[in-house]
Amino acid sequence: MNETRLLILDDDVAVGQMMQDVATTAGMMARYTSEPAEFFEAVERWDPTHLVIDLRMPQMDGVEVMVRLAEKGCAATIIISSGVGDRVLDAAARSAQDHGLRIAGILPKPFSPKALRTLLTSSPAGADLDPGSQKSSRATFVATPENLAEALRSEQIIVYYQPKVECLTGRVTGFEALARWLHPEFGLITPDKFIPLAESSGLMGDLTYRVLDLSLGFLARHFNGNASSLGTKSLTSVTSRLKVAINMSPQVLRPQDFVEHLVDACAERHIETYQLILELTESSAMENPVESLAMLTRLRVRGFHLSLDDFGTGYSSMLQLVQLPFSEIKIDKSFVMTLNHSSESRSVVRSIVSLGQSLGLQTTAEGVEEIETLEYLKQIGCDIAQGYKISRPLPEAEIVSWFKTHCRNGYWKG
Ligand code: C2E
Ligand code: CA
Ligand code: CA
């Protein structure tokens, strides 16, 4: 039987009852409690398919509740709700996912009945447990070449976009495209779980072309030409020069027709080649320096931008690196994220920025999570910032609305 049993944990009686009403009106079974102890008992006995958990409660916070649920191998689909900020909600959802819980979404308070209904009806029940049968242990996600190939065919590989902004003004210069696997059963899967597999199983070319296609489409739809989806004429001047950056594995660069493929893909979407940034890590650029130099030069000649990703983590010789025709250095986030607490990180970042300046390269700091980091980057003359403080990577529709709000607020001035 596939019926929804919803269990709600919230210390606010009015909110709890409202949720219960919404669910029962939609034909679900729903229970509500404000007591963690009672909640855990109901999880055991009633075996709910869905849970709504309030993050902030007097007796026990929601994160603790979720850690306990994970320990019990809870297979229910979880909605996290709270009045705390979006960042905290996001962090809680990530932490829960890392613990192996199944998260349907977050519900920032105050919320509308409709928002709750949408989350409940769009998220299928977790493992469908037949009462009486032995509890099946939760299936774990394993990527195989076969299911990744299938995911590529059935368009489960999607792209999230993270903005890059000028440190000084906050003006958006473009977005980095980051691959995600939207799995019908396991939800959103991050690239660390499938990029290495794509590389070892010969699927990296297909994956990169898919990311490229989606990213160019995204740029063309929202930010190029008349940028119709933004709906505001005055934004078009700011948007006309936005760029999109995609990550490149060395094996994708090798085929001889690669450069032509990129040129054609841009032309089809009326995107100028300078609007596409290819990000390569220093180790991949140095894998075969002679071949890389030729290929990278061809790309630069055609107008593409090249970015040296994760800079500072490799061991290549500085001399070899600076001879490659990069246009941007991306300072690795391990240094940026620790700026405020480590004088070593500050020294590393400062010297990379001045190296970039003296070579005429744009410097980008990724992993900007705090306002103090941004202040420091401004002081030392770093050009571009990217990180959770500005925005997390978001799906297409959400990044477009983030962009509109960011512009409406006058960048940093807002
Ligand atoms: P990357 O190229 O270094 O991408 C930046 C990573 O840092 C992203 O992780 C992003 O979500 C994360 N990040 C951004 N700002 C912050 C911050 O403020 N704090 C923290 N803690 N993290 C931040 P993500 O999306 O999980 O991607 C991981 C890696 O997977 C990427 O690292 C890239 O190497 C690889 N990847 C993603 N998409 C593709 C792709 O289409 N092709 C290839 N070849 N690799 C990809
Ligand atoms: Ca990157
Ligand atoms: Ca990076």
Tab-separated table of C-alpha atoms and ligand atoms in Angstrom:
chain	number	residue	atom	x	y	z
A	1	MET	CA	0.000	0.000	0.000
A	2	ASN	CA	1.302	3.411	-0.823
A	3	GLU	CA	-0.238	5.833	1.604
A	4	THR	CA	1.363	8.866	3.102
A	5	ARG	CA	1.794	8.903	6.859
A	6	LEU	CA	3.086	12.294	7.890
A	7	LEU	CA	4.579	12.948	11.318
A	8	ILE	CA	5.204	16.542	12.378
A	9	LEU	CA	7.583	17.719	15.089
A	10	ASP	CA	7.234	21.396	15.969
A	11	ASP	CA	7.184	23.190	19.298
A	12	ASP	CA	4.627	25.691	18.007
A	13	VAL	CA	1.173	24.151	18.455
A	14	ALA	CA	-0.523	26.448	15.952
A	15	VAL	CA	2.012	25.670	13.242
A	16	GLY	CA	1.888	21.942	13.942
A	17	GLN	CA	-1.868	21.853	13.721
A	18	MET	CA	-1.937	23.906	10.577
A	19	MET	CA	0.446	21.425	8.915
A	20	GLN	CA	-1.649	18.526	10.105
A	21	ASP	CA	-4.772	20.155	8.614
A	22	VAL	CA	-3.086	20.798	5.283
A	23	ALA	CA	-1.987	17.164	5.075
A	24	THR	CA	-5.311	15.626	6.093
A	25	THR	CA	-7.170	17.894	3.688
A	26	ALA	CA	-4.907	16.550	0.949
A	27	GLY	CA	-5.975	13.022	1.909
A	28	MET	CA	-2.902	12.019	3.916
A	29	MET	CA	-2.720	10.606	7.401
A	30	ALA	CA	-0.988	13.059	9.689
A	31	ARG	CA	0.075	13.261	13.327
A	32	TYR	CA	1.564	16.104	15.249
A	33	THR	CA	3.681	16.326	18.385
A	34	SER	CA	5.810	18.943	20.111
A	35	GLU	CA	7.734	16.391	22.191
A	36	PRO	CA	10.896	14.762	20.795
A	37	ALA	CA	10.387	11.678	22.968
A	38	GLU	CA	6.875	11.174	21.656
A	39	PHE	CA	8.149	11.856	18.156
A	40	PHE	CA	10.756	9.092	18.291
A	41	GLU	CA	8.228	6.693	19.684
A	42	ALA	CA	5.846	7.436	16.809
A	43	VAL	CA	8.688	6.997	14.302
A	44	GLU	CA	9.206	3.478	15.679
A	45	ARG	CA	5.586	2.437	16.070
A	46	TRP	CA	3.705	4.267	13.347
A	47	ASP	CA	6.425	4.054	10.723
A	48	PRO	CA	5.725	7.397	9.009
A	49	THR	CA	6.597	7.824	5.337
A	50	HIS	CA	7.171	11.583	5.720
A	51	LEU	CA	8.495	13.776	8.526
A	52	VAL	CA	8.407	17.524	9.012
A	53	ILE	CA	11.021	18.647	11.519
A	54	ASP	CA	11.350	22.091	13.039
A	55	LEU	CA	14.993	23.079	13.417
A	56	ARG	CA	14.626	25.231	16.484
A	57	MET	CA	12.928	23.711	19.493
A	58	PRO	CA	13.492	24.203	23.179
A	59	GLN	CA	14.134	20.572	24.200
A	60	MET	CA	16.261	19.307	21.361
A	61	ASP	CA	17.254	21.016	18.153
A	62	GLY	CA	16.249	19.604	14.783
A	63	VAL	CA	19.793	18.772	13.763
A	64	GLU	CA	20.175	16.525	16.787
A	65	VAL	CA	16.845	14.916	15.949
A	66	MET	CA	18.081	14.181	12.438
A	67	VAL	CA	21.386	12.729	13.646
A	68	ARG	CA	19.370	10.317	15.818
A	69	LEU	CA	17.109	9.447	12.899
A	70	ALA	CA	20.152	8.707	10.764
A	71	GLU	CA	21.521	6.407	13.463
A	72	LYS	CA	18.248	4.519	13.380
A	73	GLY	CA	18.498	4.181	9.578
A	74	CYS	CA	15.329	6.201	9.081
A	75	ALA	CA	14.034	5.883	5.509
A	76	ALA	CA	11.242	8.452	5.693
A	77	THR	CA	11.257	11.505	3.447
A	78	ILE	CA	12.071	14.587	5.507
A	79	ILE	CA	11.047	18.218	5.209
A	80	ILE	CA	13.015	20.656	7.339
A	81	SER	CA	11.159	23.725	8.534
A	82	SER	CA	12.166	26.735	10.533
A	83	GLY	CA	12.327	30.472	10.898
A	84	VAL	CA	16.137	30.479	10.887
A	85	GLY	CA	17.881	31.987	7.827
A	86	ASP	CA	18.145	30.201	4.492
A	87	ARG	CA	21.825	29.520	4.967
A	88	VAL	CA	21.235	27.640	8.181
A	89	LEU	CA	18.366	25.712	6.625
A	90	ASP	CA	20.564	24.788	3.673
A	91	ALA	CA	23.375	23.706	5.962
A	92	ALA	CA	20.966	21.562	7.968
A	93	ALA	CA	19.676	19.929	4.792
A	94	ARG	CA	23.201	19.224	3.604
A	95	SER	CA	24.214	17.805	6.937
A	96	ALA	CA	21.152	15.553	6.968
A	97	GLN	CA	21.915	14.356	3.445
A	98	ASP	CA	25.507	13.678	4.427
A	99	HIS	CA	24.116	11.511	7.216
A	100	GLY	CA	22.242	9.487	4.611
A	101	LEU	CA	18.779	10.902	5.264
A	102	ARG	CA	16.359	11.540	2.477
A	103	ILE	CA	15.476	15.224	2.307
A	104	ALA	CA	12.518	16.397	0.234
A	105	GLY	CA	13.149	20.059	0.801
A	106	ILE	CA	13.145	22.955	3.194
A	107	LEU	CA	10.244	25.050	4.303
A	108	PRO	CA	11.269	28.498	5.544
A	109	LYS	CA	8.743	29.916	8.023
A	110	PRO	CA	6.383	31.601	7.629
A	111	PHE	CA	5.182	29.329	4.850
A	112	SER	CA	1.974	29.003	2.905
A	113	PRO	CA	-0.178	25.862	3.013
A	114	LYS	CA	0.487	25.602	-0.703
A	115	ALA	CA	4.263	25.404	-0.214
A	116	LEU	CA	3.829	22.544	2.239
A	117	ARG	CA	1.336	20.752	-0.013
A	118	THR	CA	3.707	21.026	-2.976
A	119	LEU	CA	6.597	19.564	-1.007
A	120	LEU	CA	4.489	16.721	0.301
A	121	THR	CA	2.925	15.756	-2.985
A	122	SER	CA	6.038	16.141	-5.116
A	123	SER	CA	8.198	13.948	-2.889
A	124	PRO	CA	7.528	10.248	-3.128
A	125	ALA	CA	7.492	8.234	0.051
A	126	GLY	CA	10.768	6.751	1.220
A	127	ALA	CA	11.310	3.004	1.189
A	128	ASP	CA	7.806	1.651	1.007
A	129	LEU	CA	7.727	-0.548	4.027
A	130	ASP	CA	5.176	-3.225	4.226
A	131	PRO	CA	4.058	-3.351	7.861
A	132	GLY	CA	4.869	-6.696	9.296
A	133	SER	CA	7.625	-7.428	6.869
A	134	GLN	CA	11.159	-7.028	8.023
A	135	LYS	CA	12.442	-3.467	7.663
A	136	SER	CA	14.431	-3.331	4.477
A	137	SER	CA	17.763	-1.667	5.028
A	138	ARG	CA	18.035	1.596	3.099
A	139	ALA	CA	19.544	1.135	-0.334
A	140	THR	CA	22.770	3.063	-0.786
A	141	PHE	CA	23.658	4.905	-3.934
A	142	VAL	CA	26.334	3.337	-6.084
A	143	ALA	CA	27.336	4.949	-9.363
A	144	THR	CA	28.235	2.519	-12.115
A	145	PRO	CA	29.257	3.233	-15.720
A	146	GLU	CA	25.895	1.775	-16.800
A	147	ASN	CA	23.688	3.934	-14.597
A	148	LEU	CA	25.742	7.051	-15.315
A	149	ALA	CA	25.422	6.430	-19.063
A	150	GLU	CA	21.694	5.966	-18.583
A	151	ALA	CA	21.530	9.178	-16.529
A	152	LEU	CA	23.177	11.060	-19.395
A	153	ARG	CA	20.744	9.600	-21.910
A	154	SER	CA	17.684	10.364	-19.802
A	155	GLU	CA	18.826	13.896	-18.961
A	156	GLN	CA	19.256	13.311	-15.242
A	157	ILE	CA	22.533	15.231	-15.395
A	158	ILE	CA	21.660	18.862	-14.835
A	159	VAL	CA	23.597	22.030	-14.053
A	160	TYR	CA	23.575	24.338	-11.051
A	161	TYR	CA	24.976	27.837	-11.488
A	162	GLN	CA	27.047	29.849	-9.023
A	163	PRO	CA	27.581	33.569	-9.612
A	164	LYS	CA	30.949	35.270	-9.823
A	165	VAL	CA	30.949	38.937	-8.822
A	166	GLU	CA	33.412	41.820	-8.854
A	167	CYS	CA	34.845	42.184	-5.348
A	168	LEU	CA	34.676	45.962	-5.379
A	169	THR	CA	31.191	46.559	-6.728
A	170	GLY	CA	29.329	43.273	-6.507
A	171	ARG	CA	28.551	43.412	-10.217
A	172	VAL	CA	27.918	39.931	-11.616
A	173	THR	CA	30.464	38.917	-14.246
A	174	GLY	CA	29.137	35.436	-14.902
A	175	PHE	CA	28.429	32.002	-13.481
A	176	GLU	CA	30.263	28.747	-12.942
A	177	ALA	CA	28.354	25.715	-14.231
A	178	LEU	CA	28.478	22.816	-11.780
A	179	ALA	CA	27.140	19.400	-12.721
A	180	ARG	CA	24.550	17.617	-10.584
A	181	TRP	CA	22.877	14.253	-10.953
A	182	LEU	CA	19.178	14.451	-10.264
A	183	HIS	CA	18.526	10.820	-9.453
A	184	PRO	CA	14.890	9.647	-9.483
A	185	GLU	CA	15.459	7.588	-6.353
A	186	PHE	CA	18.345	9.166	-4.482
A	187	GLY	CA	17.715	12.835	-5.197
A	188	LEU	CA	20.430	15.334	-5.877
A	189	ILE	CA	23.898	13.809	-6.181
A	190	THR	CA	27.011	15.980	-6.029
A	191	PRO	CA	29.816	15.725	-8.595
A	192	ASP	CA	32.360	14.170	-6.234
A	193	LYS	CA	30.207	11.003	-6.444
A	194	PHE	CA	30.238	10.734	-10.259
A	195	ILE	CA	32.933	12.906	-11.907
A	196	PRO	CA	35.757	10.476	-11.057
A	197	LEU	CA	33.631	7.645	-12.490
A	198	ALA	CA	32.929	9.650	-15.640
A	199	GLU	CA	36.664	10.138	-16.008
A	200	SER	CA	37.538	6.481	-15.568
A	201	SER	CA	34.728	5.107	-17.722
A	202	GLY	CA	35.085	7.220	-20.843
A	203	LEU	CA	31.915	9.221	-20.190
A	204	MET	CA	33.584	12.547	-19.503
A	205	GLY	CA	33.172	13.752	-23.092
A	206	ASP	CA	29.414	13.146	-23.066
A	207	LEU	CA	29.076	14.706	-19.652
A	208	THR	CA	31.043	17.809	-20.603
A	209	TYR	CA	29.081	18.292	-23.812
A	210	ARG	CA	25.843	18.016	-21.856
A	211	VAL	CA	27.035	20.626	-19.333
A	212	LEU	CA	28.227	22.834	-22.177
A	213	ASP	CA	24.920	22.576	-24.009
A	214	LEU	CA	22.858	23.369	-20.918
A	215	SER	CA	25.129	26.249	-19.901
A	216	LEU	CA	25.108	27.934	-23.292
A	217	GLY	CA	21.338	27.532	-23.430
A	218	PHE	CA	21.083	29.117	-19.991
A	219	LEU	CA	23.177	32.105	-21.048
A	220	ALA	CA	21.295	32.539	-24.310
A	221	ARG	CA	17.867	32.269	-22.676
A	222	HIS	CA	18.382	34.692	-19.854
A	223	PHE	CA	21.348	36.938	-20.350
A	224	ASN	CA	22.126	37.483	-23.993
A	225	GLY	CA	20.661	39.879	-26.503
A	226	ASN	CA	17.377	41.240	-25.237
A	227	ALA	CA	17.535	39.008	-22.131
A	228	SER	CA	13.787	38.693	-22.332
A	229	SER	CA	13.335	36.583	-19.223
A	230	LEU	CA	14.648	39.405	-17.048
A	231	GLY	CA	11.826	41.609	-18.175
A	232	THR	CA	13.686	44.833	-17.440
A	233	LYS	CA	15.276	46.741	-20.268
A	234	SER	CA	17.743	48.516	-18.036
A	235	LEU	CA	19.337	45.215	-17.087
A	236	THR	CA	20.320	44.340	-20.621
A	237	SER	CA	23.391	46.530	-20.646
A	238	VAL	CA	24.727	44.790	-17.554
A	239	THR	CA	23.801	41.375	-18.793
A	240	SER	CA	25.142	41.480	-22.302
A	241	ARG	CA	28.655	40.556	-21.328
A	242	LEU	CA	28.041	37.816	-18.789
A	243	LYS	CA	30.173	34.694	-19.042
A	244	VAL	CA	29.691	31.081	-18.140
A	245	ALA	CA	32.543	28.906	-16.876
A	246	ILE	CA	32.611	25.162	-17.339
A	247	ASN	CA	34.997	22.642	-15.842
A	248	MET	CA	37.212	20.687	-18.205
A	249	SER	CA	38.901	17.382	-17.754
A	250	PRO	CA	42.148	16.933	-19.712
A	251	GLN	CA	40.822	13.997	-21.725
A	252	VAL	CA	38.039	16.162	-23.142
A	253	LEU	CA	40.581	18.599	-24.557
A	254	ARG	CA	42.381	15.961	-26.552
A	255	PRO	CA	40.198	15.207	-29.596
A	256	GLN	CA	41.233	17.355	-32.511
A	257	ASP	CA	37.711	18.505	-33.336
A	258	PHE	CA	37.140	19.822	-29.813
A	259	VAL	CA	37.900	23.455	-30.588
A	260	GLU	CA	35.598	23.435	-33.613
A	261	HIS	CA	32.854	21.804	-31.585
A	262	LEU	CA	33.053	24.615	-29.021
A	263	VAL	CA	33.069	27.308	-31.688
A	264	ASP	CA	30.005	25.779	-33.378
A	265	ALA	CA	28.134	25.322	-30.097
A	266	CYS	CA	28.628	29.006	-29.254
A	267	ALA	CA	27.681	30.170	-32.743
A	268	GLU	CA	24.451	28.161	-32.637
A	269	ARG	CA	23.381	30.051	-29.531
A	270	HIS	CA	24.682	33.432	-30.677
A	271	ILE	CA	27.159	33.472	-27.865
A	272	GLU	CA	30.544	35.122	-28.323
A	273	THR	CA	33.475	32.839	-27.642
A	274	TYR	CA	34.850	35.235	-25.022
A	275	GLN	CA	31.710	34.525	-22.964
A	276	LEU	CA	32.825	30.941	-22.394
A	277	ILE	CA	35.472	30.262	-19.760
A	278	LEU	CA	37.095	26.854	-19.621
A	279	GLU	CA	38.370	25.947	-16.164
A	280	LEU	CA	41.291	23.544	-15.916
A	281	THR	CA	43.157	22.488	-12.837
A	282	GLU	CA	46.886	22.958	-12.864
A	283	SER	CA	47.505	19.212	-12.692
A	284	SER	CA	45.331	18.598	-15.739
A	285	ALA	CA	46.956	21.437	-17.660
A	286	MET	CA	50.389	20.062	-16.834
A	287	GLU	CA	49.609	16.428	-17.600
A	288	ASN	CA	51.045	16.857	-21.022
A	289	PRO	CA	52.539	20.367	-21.161
A	290	VAL	CA	53.539	20.358	-24.813
A	291	GLU	CA	50.178	19.152	-26.078
A	292	SER	CA	48.365	21.435	-23.618
A	293	LEU	CA	50.250	24.489	-24.774
A	294	ALA	CA	49.164	23.905	-28.374
A	295	MET	CA	45.548	23.162	-27.506
A	296	LEU	CA	45.202	26.000	-24.999
A	297	THR	CA	46.738	28.426	-27.432
A	298	ARG	CA	44.262	27.389	-30.129
A	299	LEU	CA	41.424	28.007	-27.682
A	300	ARG	CA	42.721	31.449	-26.750
A	301	VAL	CA	43.202	32.344	-30.405
A	302	ARG	CA	39.513	31.613	-30.972
A	303	GLY	CA	38.642	33.943	-28.097
A	304	PHE	CA	37.736	31.524	-25.284
A	305	HIS	CA	38.886	32.383	-21.787
A	306	LEU	CA	40.954	29.917	-19.815
A	307	SER	CA	40.984	29.713	-16.069
A	308	LEU	CA	43.529	27.935	-13.898
A	309	ASP	CA	41.362	26.233	-11.273
A	310	ASP	CA	42.315	25.204	-7.727
A	311	PHE	CA	45.459	27.297	-7.953
A	312	GLY	CA	47.921	26.728	-5.130
A	313	THR	CA	47.179	23.036	-4.625
A	314	GLY	CA	49.372	21.522	-7.335
A	315	TYR	CA	53.106	21.232	-7.480
A	316	SER	CA	53.848	22.295	-11.008
A	317	SER	CA	56.663	24.672	-11.675
A	318	MET	CA	55.607	28.279	-11.648
A	319	LEU	CA	57.613	28.877	-14.801
A	320	GLN	CA	55.733	26.224	-16.780
A	321	LEU	CA	52.425	27.481	-15.510
A	322	VAL	CA	52.930	31.086	-16.417
A	323	GLN	CA	53.902	30.068	-19.929
A	324	LEU	CA	50.435	28.615	-20.518
A	325	PRO	CA	47.991	31.141	-21.951
A	326	PHE	CA	45.539	31.408	-19.055
A	327	SER	CA	43.434	34.512	-18.568
A	328	GLU	CA	42.370	33.886	-14.991
A	329	ILE	CA	43.710	32.275	-11.821
A	330	LYS	CA	41.214	30.786	-9.387
A	331	ILE	CA	42.600	30.694	-5.903
A	332	ASP	CA	41.729	27.370	-4.319
A	333	LYS	CA	38.953	27.545	-1.757
A	334	SER	CA	41.028	25.813	0.913
A	335	PHE	CA	43.007	29.065	1.276
A	336	VAL	CA	40.049	31.398	0.885
A	337	MET	CA	37.838	29.630	3.390
A	338	THR	CA	40.515	29.858	6.081
A	339	LEU	CA	41.575	33.463	5.418
A	340	ASN	CA	40.074	34.912	8.559
A	341	HIS	CA	41.719	32.460	10.892
A	342	SER	CA	45.051	31.762	9.296
A	343	SER	CA	47.825	34.226	8.566
A	344	GLU	CA	49.422	31.585	6.313
A	345	SER	CA	46.305	31.488	4.154
A	346	ARG	CA	46.305	35.276	3.993
A	347	SER	CA	49.918	35.238	2.789
A	348	VAL	CA	49.184	32.637	0.148
A	349	VAL	CA	46.158	34.514	-1.142
A	350	ARG	CA	47.964	37.851	-1.111
A	351	SER	CA	50.886	36.482	-3.102
A	352	ILE	CA	48.654	34.751	-5.645
A	353	VAL	CA	46.766	38.015	-6.176
A	354	SER	CA	49.968	39.936	-6.716
A	355	LEU	CA	51.298	37.217	-9.037
A	356	GLY	CA	48.081	37.537	-11.049
A	357	GLN	CA	48.390	41.300	-11.149
A	358	SER	CA	51.963	41.233	-12.326
A	359	LEU	CA	51.116	38.748	-15.091
A	360	GLY	CA	48.015	40.662	-16.130
A	361	LEU	CA	45.691	37.810	-15.153
A	362	GLN	CA	42.327	38.165	-13.513
A	363	THR	CA	42.251	36.701	-10.010
A	364	THR	CA	39.182	34.964	-8.641
A	365	ALA	CA	38.749	33.753	-5.080
A	366	GLU	CA	36.343	30.858	-4.633
A	367	GLY	CA	34.966	29.664	-1.304
A	368	VAL	CA	34.039	33.135	-0.033
A	369	GLU	CA	31.844	32.295	2.934
A	370	GLU	CA	32.198	35.348	5.166
A	371	ILE	CA	31.859	39.086	4.807
A	372	GLU	CA	35.325	39.608	6.362
A	373	THR	CA	36.830	37.499	3.582
A	374	LEU	CA	35.272	39.760	1.003
A	375	GLU	CA	36.630	42.845	2.779
A	376	TYR	CA	40.120	41.377	2.787
A	377	LEU	CA	39.910	40.450	-0.902
A	378	LYS	CA	38.892	44.011	-1.751
A	379	GLN	CA	41.822	45.394	0.220
A	380	ILE	CA	44.415	43.270	-1.562
A	381	GLY	CA	42.931	43.942	-5.011
A	382	CYS	CA	41.486	40.535	-5.867
A	383	ASP	CA	39.160	40.950	-8.867
A	384	ILE	CA	36.366	38.415	-8.537
A	385	ALA	CA	34.667	36.559	-5.697
A	386	GLN	CA	32.613	33.374	-5.734
A	387	GLY	CA	31.189	31.568	-2.737
A	388	TYR	CA	28.310	30.804	-0.413
A	389	LYS	CA	28.401	34.358	1.000
A	390	ILE	CA	27.334	35.610	-2.411
A	391	SER	CA	25.207	32.645	-3.421
A	392	ARG	CA	25.307	28.882	-3.294
A	393	PRO	CA	25.152	27.107	-6.655
A	394	LEU	CA	21.455	27.118	-7.626
A	395	PRO	CA	19.268	25.631	-10.347
A	396	GLU	CA	18.441	27.787	-13.361
A	397	ALA	CA	15.169	29.376	-12.216
A	398	GLU	CA	16.492	30.196	-8.767
A	399	ILE	CA	19.709	31.750	-10.002
A	400	VAL	CA	17.753	33.965	-12.391
A	401	SER	CA	15.621	35.270	-9.544
A	402	TRP	CA	18.713	35.672	-7.348
A	403	PHE	CA	20.228	37.726	-10.159
A	404	LYS	CA	17.220	39.985	-10.457
A	405	THR	CA	17.151	40.657	-6.729
A	406	HIS	CA	20.904	41.261	-6.659
A	407	CYS	CA	20.607	43.823	-9.487
A	408	ARG	CA	17.562	45.466	-7.967
A	409	ASN	CA	19.463	45.907	-4.707
A	410	GLY	CA	22.228	47.766	-6.540
A	411	TYR	CA	24.816	44.982	-5.940
A	412	TRP	CA	26.611	45.585	-2.627
A	413	LYS	CA	24.823	48.852	-1.971
A	414	GLY	CA	21.559	47.078	-1.279
B	1	C2E	P1	35.429	23.212	-8.479
B	1	C2E	O1	35.581	23.398	-9.941
B	1	C2E	O2	36.566	23.649	-7.616
B	1	C2E	O3	34.069	23.945	-8.088
B	1	C2E	C1	33.879	24.693	-6.929
B	1	C2E	C2	33.269	23.861	-5.854
B	1	C2E	O4	33.271	24.630	-4.647
B	1	C2E	C3	31.811	23.525	-6.125
B	1	C2E	O5	31.559	22.250	-5.575
B	1	C2E	C4	31.083	24.593	-5.302
B	1	C2E	O6	29.786	24.191	-4.923
B	1	C2E	C5	31.985	24.709	-4.124
B	1	C2E	N1	31.860	26.007	-3.453
B	1	C2E	C6	31.595	27.202	-4.011
B	1	C2E	N2	31.581	28.187	-3.094
B	1	C2E	C7	31.830	27.594	-1.906
B	1	C2E	C8	31.932	28.093	-0.557
B	1	C2E	O7	31.769	29.279	-0.267
B	1	C2E	N3	32.199	27.174	0.400
B	1	C2E	C9	32.371	25.858	0.119
B	1	C2E	N4	32.635	25.015	1.143
B	1	C2E	N5	32.290	25.340	-1.142
B	1	C2E	C10	32.022	26.207	-2.136
B	1	C2E	P2	30.765	21.145	-6.362
B	1	C2E	O8	29.658	21.773	-7.141
B	1	C2E	O9	30.445	20.054	-5.403
B	1	C2E	O10	31.804	20.616	-7.413
B	1	C2E	C11	32.912	19.896	-7.005
B	1	C2E	C12	33.889	19.672	-8.121
B	1	C2E	O11	33.362	18.795	-9.110
B	1	C2E	C13	34.223	20.956	-8.881
B	1	C2E	O12	35.163	21.669	-8.125
B	1	C2E	C14	34.775	20.375	-10.167
B	1	C2E	O13	36.107	20.004	-10.019
B	1	C2E	C15	33.944	19.116	-10.341
B	1	C2E	N6	32.906	19.360	-11.352
B	1	C2E	C16	31.646	19.877	-11.193
B	1	C2E	N7	31.010	19.925	-12.393
B	1	C2E	C17	31.878	19.467	-13.316
B	1	C2E	C18	31.823	19.286	-14.735
B	1	C2E	O14	30.829	19.589	-15.407
B	1	C2E	N8	32.952	18.785	-15.338
B	1	C2E	C19	34.073	18.469	-14.651
B	1	C2E	N9	35.135	17.997	-15.313
B	1	C2E	N10	34.164	18.618	-13.326
B	1	C2E	C20	33.083	19.108	-12.656
B	2	CA	CA	35.906	25.041	-11.198
B	3	CA	CA	38.093	25.208	-7.771
